[in-house]
Coordinates of C-alpha atoms in Angstrom, one line a residue:
M56 CA -286.8 18.0 -65.8
A57 CA -288.5 19.8 -68.6
P58 CA -286.7 23.0 -69.8
K59 CA -288.1 26.3 -68.7
A60 CA -287.7 29.8 -69.8
P61 CA -284.9 31.8 -68.0
G62 CA -285.9 34.8 -65.9
R63 CA -285.0 38.3 -66.7
V64 CA -281.5 37.6 -65.5
H65 CA -280.3 34.1 -66.5
R66 CA -279.4 31.8 -63.6
A67 CA -276.0 31.3 -65.1
W68 CA -275.0 34.8 -64.0
F69 CA -275.9 34.1 -60.4
V70 CA -273.8 30.9 -60.6
A71 CA -270.9 32.9 -62.0
A72 CA -271.4 35.4 -59.1
V73 CA -271.2 32.7 -56.5
A74 CA -268.1 31.3 -58.2
F75 CA -266.6 34.8 -58.2
V76 CA -267.2 35.2 -54.4
T77 CA -265.9 31.7 -53.7
I78 CA -262.6 32.3 -55.6
I79 CA -262.2 35.6 -53.7
G80 CA -262.7 33.9 -50.4
A81 CA -260.0 31.3 -51.2
A82 CA -257.6 33.9 -52.6
G83 CA -256.1 34.9 -49.3
F84 CA -253.7 31.9 -49.4
A85 CA -252.1 33.3 -52.5
S86 CA -251.4 36.6 -50.9
L87 CA -249.4 35.3 -47.9
P88 CA -246.1 33.7 -49.2
G89 CA -244.4 36.9 -50.1
L90 CA -245.4 38.4 -46.7
L91 CA -244.2 35.4 -44.7
I92 CA -240.7 35.0 -46.0
E93 CA -239.0 37.7 -43.8
P94 CA -241.1 37.0 -40.6
L95 CA -240.4 33.3 -40.8
H96 CA -236.7 33.9 -41.5
R97 CA -236.4 36.1 -38.5
E98 CA -238.4 33.9 -36.0
F99 CA -237.2 30.5 -37.0
D100 CA -233.9 31.3 -38.7
W101 CA -235.0 29.3 -41.8
S102 CA -233.2 30.2 -45.0
R103 CA -235.2 31.8 -47.8
G104 CA -234.5 28.7 -49.9
T105 CA -236.1 26.5 -47.1
I106 CA -239.2 28.6 -47.0
G107 CA -239.2 28.6 -50.8
V108 CA -239.5 24.7 -50.7
A109 CA -242.8 25.0 -48.9
V110 CA -244.0 27.6 -51.3
S111 CA -242.8 25.4 -54.2
V112 CA -244.7 22.3 -52.9
N113 CA -247.8 24.5 -52.5
L114 CA -247.6 25.8 -56.0
A115 CA -246.8 22.4 -57.6
L116 CA -249.7 20.7 -55.8
Y117 CA -252.0 23.5 -56.7
G118 CA -251.3 22.7 -60.3
L119 CA -251.1 18.9 -60.2
T120 CA -254.4 18.6 -58.3
A121 CA -256.3 20.7 -60.8
P122 CA -256.9 18.2 -63.6
F123 CA -258.1 15.5 -61.1
A124 CA -260.3 18.1 -59.4
A125 CA -261.9 18.9 -62.8
A126 CA -262.5 15.2 -63.4
L127 CA -263.9 14.9 -59.9
M128 CA -266.3 17.7 -60.6
D129 CA -267.6 15.7 -63.6
R130 CA -268.0 12.7 -61.3
F131 CA -269.4 14.1 -58.1
G132 CA -270.5 17.7 -58.9
I133 CA -268.9 21.1 -58.3
R134 CA -270.2 21.6 -54.8
R135 CA -269.0 18.3 -53.5
V136 CA -265.5 19.1 -54.6
V137 CA -265.2 22.8 -53.9
A138 CA -266.7 22.8 -50.3
P139 CA -264.3 20.2 -48.9
A140 CA -261.4 21.9 -50.7
L141 CA -262.2 25.2 -48.8
L142 CA -262.2 23.3 -45.5
V143 CA -258.8 21.8 -46.3
I144 CA -257.4 25.2 -47.1
A145 CA -258.8 26.6 -43.8
G146 CA -257.4 23.7 -41.8
G147 CA -254.0 23.8 -43.4
S148 CA -253.6 27.5 -43.0
L149 CA -254.8 27.4 -39.3
A150 CA -252.4 24.6 -38.4
T151 CA -249.4 26.7 -39.3
V152 CA -250.0 28.8 -36.2
W153 CA -248.6 26.0 -34.0
M154 CA -245.7 24.9 -36.2
T155 CA -242.2 24.8 -34.9
S156 CA -240.2 23.0 -37.6
A157 CA -239.7 23.6 -41.3
W158 CA -241.3 20.2 -42.3
Q159 CA -244.5 21.3 -40.6
L160 CA -244.6 24.4 -42.9
V161 CA -244.1 22.1 -45.9
L162 CA -246.9 19.8 -44.6
C163 CA -249.4 22.5 -43.7
W164 CA -248.8 25.2 -46.1
G165 CA -247.3 23.2 -48.9
V166 CA -249.3 20.0 -48.9
L167 CA -252.7 20.7 -47.3
V168 CA -253.2 24.3 -48.6
G169 CA -251.7 23.2 -52.0
L170 CA -254.2 20.3 -52.4
G171 CA -257.1 22.4 -51.3
S172 CA -256.3 25.4 -53.4
G173 CA -255.6 23.1 -56.4
S174 CA -259.3 22.0 -56.3
M175 CA -260.1 25.7 -56.3
A176 CA -257.8 26.4 -59.2
L177 CA -258.7 27.9 -62.6
A178 CA -260.1 24.5 -63.7
F179 CA -263.0 25.4 -61.4
A180 CA -263.6 28.6 -63.4
A181 CA -263.2 26.6 -66.7
T182 CA -265.8 24.0 -65.5
V183 CA -268.4 26.6 -64.4
T184 CA -267.9 28.5 -67.7
N185 CA -268.1 25.4 -69.9
R186 CA -271.2 24.1 -68.3
W187 CA -273.3 27.3 -67.8
F188 CA -272.3 29.5 -70.7
T189 CA -272.3 29.0 -74.5
A190 CA -272.1 32.7 -75.3
R191 CA -269.8 35.1 -73.5
R192 CA -267.5 32.4 -72.5
G193 CA -264.4 34.5 -72.9
L194 CA -265.9 37.4 -70.9
V195 CA -267.0 35.1 -68.0
T196 CA -263.6 33.3 -68.0
G197 CA -262.0 36.7 -67.7
I198 CA -264.3 37.8 -64.8
L199 CA -263.7 34.6 -62.8
T200 CA -260.0 34.7 -63.4
A201 CA -260.0 38.3 -62.2
A202 CA -261.6 37.0 -58.9
G203 CA -258.3 35.9 -57.7
A204 CA -256.8 39.3 -58.3
S205 CA -259.8 40.9 -56.5
G206 CA -259.1 38.6 -53.6
Q207 CA -255.5 39.8 -53.6
L208 CA -256.7 43.4 -53.7
I209 CA -258.9 42.7 -50.7
F210 CA -256.5 40.6 -48.6
L211 CA -253.0 42.0 -49.3
P212 CA -253.2 45.4 -47.5
L213 CA -255.0 43.8 -44.6
L214 CA -252.5 40.9 -44.3
A215 CA -249.5 43.2 -44.7
W216 CA -250.8 45.4 -41.9
L217 CA -251.5 42.4 -39.7
V218 CA -248.0 41.0 -40.3
D219 CA -246.4 44.4 -39.7
R220 CA -248.3 45.2 -36.5
H221 CA -249.3 41.8 -35.0
G222 CA -247.0 39.2 -36.6
W223 CA -247.7 36.5 -39.1
R224 CA -250.0 34.3 -37.1
P225 CA -253.1 36.6 -37.1
A226 CA -252.6 36.8 -40.9
T227 CA -252.8 33.1 -41.3
V228 CA -255.9 32.9 -39.1
T229 CA -257.5 35.5 -41.2
V230 CA -256.9 33.5 -44.4
S231 CA -258.4 30.4 -42.7
L232 CA -261.6 32.3 -41.6
A233 CA -262.0 33.7 -45.1
A234 CA -262.0 30.3 -46.7
L235 CA -264.5 29.0 -44.1
A236 CA -266.8 32.0 -44.7
V237 CA -267.6 31.1 -48.3
V238 CA -268.4 27.4 -47.7
P239 CA -272.1 28.1 -47.1
F240 CA -272.3 30.1 -50.3
V241 CA -271.0 27.1 -52.3
W242 CA -273.2 24.5 -50.6
L243 CA -276.4 26.5 -50.7
L244 CA -276.2 28.6 -53.8
L245 CA -274.0 26.9 -56.4
R246 CA -275.5 24.4 -58.8
D247 CA -273.6 21.9 -60.9
H248 CA -275.4 22.0 -64.2
P249 CA -278.1 24.2 -65.9
A250 CA -280.3 21.1 -66.3
D251 CA -280.5 20.9 -62.4
V252 CA -282.8 23.9 -62.5
G253 CA -284.4 23.1 -65.9
L254 CA -282.5 25.7 -67.9
A255 CA -280.4 25.8 -71.0
P256 CA -276.9 27.3 -70.7
Y257 CA -276.7 31.0 -71.4
G258 CA -276.8 31.5 -75.1
G259 CA -277.2 27.8 -75.9
A260 CA -279.7 25.0 -76.3
Y261 CA -281.2 22.9 -73.5
A262 CA -279.4 19.6 -72.9
Q263 CA -279.9 16.9 -70.3
K264 CA -277.4 16.7 -67.6
P265 CA -274.8 14.0 -68.5
A266 CA -274.4 10.9 -66.4
P267 CA -271.6 11.1 -63.8
A268 CA -268.3 10.1 -65.3
P269 CA -266.9 7.2 -63.4
G270 CA -263.2 6.8 -62.8
A271 CA -262.2 10.4 -62.3
A272 CA -258.5 9.8 -61.9
R273 CA -258.5 7.4 -64.8
R274 CA -260.3 9.9 -67.1
A275 CA -257.9 12.7 -66.1
L276 CA -254.9 10.5 -67.0
K277 CA -256.6 9.3 -70.2
V278 CA -257.2 12.9 -71.3
L279 CA -253.5 13.7 -70.5
F280 CA -252.2 10.8 -72.5
A281 CA -254.4 11.7 -75.5
A282 CA -253.6 15.4 -75.4
A283 CA -249.8 14.7 -74.9
R284 CA -249.8 13.2 -78.4
T285 CA -250.6 16.6 -79.9
G286 CA -248.3 19.5 -80.5
P287 CA -250.6 22.3 -79.2
F288 CA -250.7 20.7 -75.7
W289 CA -246.9 21.0 -75.3
L290 CA -246.8 24.5 -76.6
L291 CA -249.7 25.6 -74.3
A292 CA -248.1 23.8 -71.4
G293 CA -244.7 25.4 -72.1
T294 CA -246.1 28.9 -72.4
F295 CA -248.2 28.5 -69.3
A296 CA -245.2 27.2 -67.3
I297 CA -243.4 30.5 -68.1
C298 CA -246.6 32.4 -67.2
G299 CA -246.5 30.8 -63.7
A300 CA -242.8 31.3 -63.3
T301 CA -243.1 35.0 -64.0
T302 CA -246.3 35.6 -61.9
N303 CA -246.9 33.3 -58.9
G304 CA -243.4 32.0 -58.7
L305 CA -241.5 35.3 -59.1
V306 CA -243.6 38.4 -58.6
R307 CA -246.1 37.2 -56.1
T308 CA -243.5 35.3 -54.0
H309 CA -240.4 37.5 -54.3
F310 CA -241.5 41.0 -55.2
V311 CA -242.1 42.1 -51.6
P312 CA -238.7 40.8 -50.2
S313 CA -236.9 42.1 -53.3
A314 CA -238.4 45.6 -52.8
H315 CA -237.5 45.4 -49.1
D316 CA -233.9 44.6 -50.1
H317 CA -233.9 48.0 -51.8
G318 CA -235.1 49.7 -48.6
M319 CA -238.9 49.8 -49.3
P320 CA -241.2 49.1 -46.3
V321 CA -243.0 45.8 -46.5
T322 CA -246.4 47.5 -46.3
A323 CA -245.6 49.7 -49.3
A324 CA -244.4 46.8 -51.4
A325 CA -247.5 44.8 -50.4
G326 CA -249.6 47.8 -51.4
L327 CA -248.0 47.8 -54.8
L328 CA -248.9 44.1 -55.2
A329 CA -252.5 45.0 -54.3
V330 CA -252.4 47.7 -57.1
I331 CA -251.3 45.0 -59.5
G332 CA -254.5 43.2 -58.4
V333 CA -256.6 46.3 -59.3
F334 CA -255.3 46.4 -62.8
D335 CA -255.3 42.7 -63.1
V336 CA -259.1 42.8 -62.8
V337 CA -259.3 45.3 -65.7
G338 CA -256.7 43.5 -67.8
T339 CA -258.2 40.0 -67.4
V340 CA -261.8 41.1 -68.1
A341 CA -260.6 43.0 -71.1
S342 CA -258.6 39.9 -72.2
G343 CA -261.8 37.8 -72.0
W344 CA -263.5 40.4 -74.2
F345 CA -260.6 40.3 -76.7
T346 CA -260.7 36.5 -76.7
D347 CA -264.3 36.5 -77.9
R348 CA -263.1 38.6 -80.9
F349 CA -259.5 38.0 -81.8
E350 CA -257.2 35.0 -82.4
S351 CA -256.1 33.6 -79.1
R352 CA -252.5 32.7 -80.1
R353 CA -251.8 36.2 -81.3
L354 CA -253.1 37.6 -78.0
L355 CA -250.8 35.3 -76.1
A356 CA -247.8 36.3 -78.1
V357 CA -248.4 40.0 -77.4
Y358 CA -249.0 39.4 -73.7
Y359 CA -245.8 37.5 -73.2
A360 CA -243.7 39.8 -75.2
L361 CA -244.9 42.9 -73.2
R362 CA -244.4 41.1 -69.9
G363 CA -240.9 40.1 -70.8
I364 CA -239.9 43.7 -71.7
S365 CA -241.4 45.0 -68.4
L366 CA -239.4 42.5 -66.3
L367 CA -236.1 43.4 -67.8
F368 CA -236.6 47.0 -66.6
L369 CA -237.8 46.1 -63.0
P370 CA -234.3 45.8 -61.3
I371 CA -233.5 49.4 -62.1
L372 CA -236.9 50.7 -60.9
L373 CA -236.8 49.4 -57.3
A374 CA -235.9 52.0 -54.7
P375 CA -236.5 52.9 -51.0
S376 CA -239.5 55.0 -52.1
V377 CA -242.2 54.5 -54.7
Q378 CA -241.3 56.5 -57.8
P379 CA -243.4 57.2 -61.0
P380 CA -241.5 54.7 -63.2
L381 CA -242.2 51.9 -60.7
I382 CA -245.9 52.8 -60.6
F383 CA -246.0 52.6 -64.4
F384 CA -244.5 49.1 -64.2
I385 CA -247.1 48.1 -61.6
V386 CA -250.0 49.3 -63.8
F387 CA -248.5 47.7 -66.9
Y388 CA -247.7 44.4 -65.2
G389 CA -251.1 44.3 -63.5
L390 CA -252.9 44.6 -66.9
D391 CA -250.9 41.7 -68.2
W392 CA -250.8 39.5 -65.0
V393 CA -253.3 36.8 -65.9
A394 CA -254.5 38.2 -69.2
T395 CA -253.0 35.0 -70.6
V396 CA -255.8 32.8 -69.0
P397 CA -258.8 33.5 -71.2
P398 CA -257.0 32.8 -74.5
T399 CA -255.3 29.8 -73.0
I400 CA -258.6 28.3 -71.9
A401 CA -260.1 29.2 -75.3
L402 CA -257.3 27.3 -77.1
C403 CA -257.8 24.3 -74.9
R404 CA -261.5 24.3 -75.7
E405 CA -260.7 24.9 -79.4
H406 CA -258.4 21.9 -79.7
Y407 CA -259.8 19.5 -77.1
G408 CA -263.6 20.1 -77.0
D409 CA -265.5 18.7 -74.0
D410 CA -262.2 17.6 -72.4
G411 CA -260.9 21.2 -72.6
A412 CA -261.4 21.9 -68.9
I413 CA -259.4 18.8 -67.9
V414 CA -256.7 19.6 -70.5
F415 CA -256.6 23.1 -69.1
G416 CA -256.1 21.5 -65.7
W417 CA -253.0 19.8 -66.9
V418 CA -251.8 23.0 -68.6
L419 CA -252.4 24.7 -65.3
A420 CA -250.3 22.0 -63.7
S421 CA -247.4 23.1 -65.9
H422 CA -248.1 26.7 -64.9
Q423 CA -247.7 25.8 -61.2
V424 CA -244.7 23.6 -61.7
G425 CA -243.0 26.6 -63.4
A426 CA -244.1 28.8 -60.5
A427 CA -242.8 26.2 -58.0
V428 CA -239.4 26.0 -59.7
V429 CA -238.9 29.8 -59.7
A430 CA -240.3 30.2 -56.2
Y431 CA -237.5 28.0 -55.0
L432 CA -234.7 29.2 -57.4
G433 CA -235.6 32.9 -56.6
G434 CA -235.0 32.3 -52.9
L435 CA -231.9 30.3 -53.6
A436 CA -230.5 33.0 -55.9
R437 CA -231.1 35.6 -53.2
D438 CA -229.3 33.4 -50.6
L439 CA -226.3 32.8 -53.0
T440 CA -225.9 36.2 -54.7
G441 CA -227.6 38.6 -52.2
S442 CA -229.8 39.9 -55.0
Y443 CA -232.8 39.0 -57.1
D444 CA -231.6 40.7 -60.3
V445 CA -230.5 37.6 -62.2
V446 CA -233.9 36.1 -61.7
W447 CA -235.7 39.2 -63.1
Y448 CA -233.5 39.2 -66.2
A449 CA -233.8 35.4 -66.8
S450 CA -237.6 35.7 -66.5
G451 CA -237.7 38.4 -69.1
A452 CA -235.8 36.2 -71.5
L453 CA -238.3 33.3 -70.8
C454 CA -241.2 35.5 -71.7
A455 CA -239.6 36.2 -75.1
M456 CA -239.4 32.4 -75.6
A457 CA -243.1 32.1 -74.6
A458 CA -244.1 34.7 -77.2
L459 CA -242.4 32.7 -79.9
M460 CA -244.0 29.4 -78.7
A461 CA -247.5 31.0 -78.8
M462 CA -247.1 32.0 -82.4
V463 CA -246.2 28.4 -83.3
I464 CA -249.5 27.0 -82.0
R465 CA -251.4 25.9 -85.0
R466 CA -255.0 27.1 -85.6
R467 CA -257.5 24.3 -86.0
P468 CA -259.3 24.7 -89.3
G469 CA -262.9 26.0 -89.0
T470 CA -262.3 27.5 -85.5
G471 CA -262.0 31.0 -84.1
P472 CA -264.0 33.3 -81.8
G473 CA -267.6 32.0 -81.6
A474 CA -266.8 28.7 -83.5
A475 CA -267.8 25.3 -82.2
P476 CA -265.1 23.5 -80.1
A477 CA -263.3 20.3 -81.2
P478 CA -264.6 16.9 -80.2
A479 CA -263.3 15.5 -77.0
V480 CA -259.8 14.0 -77.2
A481 CA -260.6 11.0 -74.9
A482 CA -264.0 10.1 -76.3

């Protein structure tokens, strides 16, 4: 197809909008774990550690699926991966309505929703951004990353109200329906590559659509083995593992039950998580803007240091009612929540070029493994000690370690905001 001039608004922005709506529709699954711990504990008498196993499996598969999903998108196209993933999320979530044993929770919520959501992970955002944008990549990455927070903002208050008034089952059905609702948007409106509609990527030159890459799993592993021989990969994986441990694994999973331990109503605690989502949107979009202008590793160091300081203060801020110091924490933590994503993706692109999305998928896998470990250990610590305090303090110390690791990441000569990426590592 011959290239054509873009319209007044480049098609890339419409693709980004569809991706934004899709991520929002799939975000409900991430809002539920913290709301389900207490209801499942009461109804089935499962320990928090047992429930944490299902959450851990979900989080781990979310991350481990991502690099293969990114490679599958290169092989079969974005639509043919994302639409089935949404159907798997919907089916797994809906199936939990009829569960009676803990293994069924692990299978439905852990395995099925984990696999589906892994294909909808941030590697999806990285793939859309890398294909459709040459300019404004940091900003678009921030916007798409913020979509998850927007979904949390939309779903958390509704799901908390449903769990409080009608039980956990209507909440899981709501998540399932939301995932189903966005499937038509993906199939009808999303396009895999600018060349499919005869356009150049936004801010770039026209290029023919590359041939499908065969052997998606083999390519994902080949990229991993090549990247694993480089120092930046392990530093990025280590910092992002700590990021996952201190966000999805700790705050998203255990903040609500921890606040409830201090006498706070579940709906109030869920409302605070939703507020985190509000400021997460602001912080992530701003981080994307900063990533286009400042050195990514320094941004990461600042983000992790500030996050660690805030976590050290949280145990003394929790109380039966919401006080101004806790609101300050919520605003501050929200701004920092996934602000780490745009500079991490930028560093993957800087060091690994065209394979950057797949490398980021593996880095995201470490993020989710870190989240899975803390999701389980947080519940276990609560069962053993009767308190979450030790987990908050340990996570603050981990963030300090992540800040130091970020500063050690070397800068590739001739790179920086707006520079050309490195060649692919698995060429």
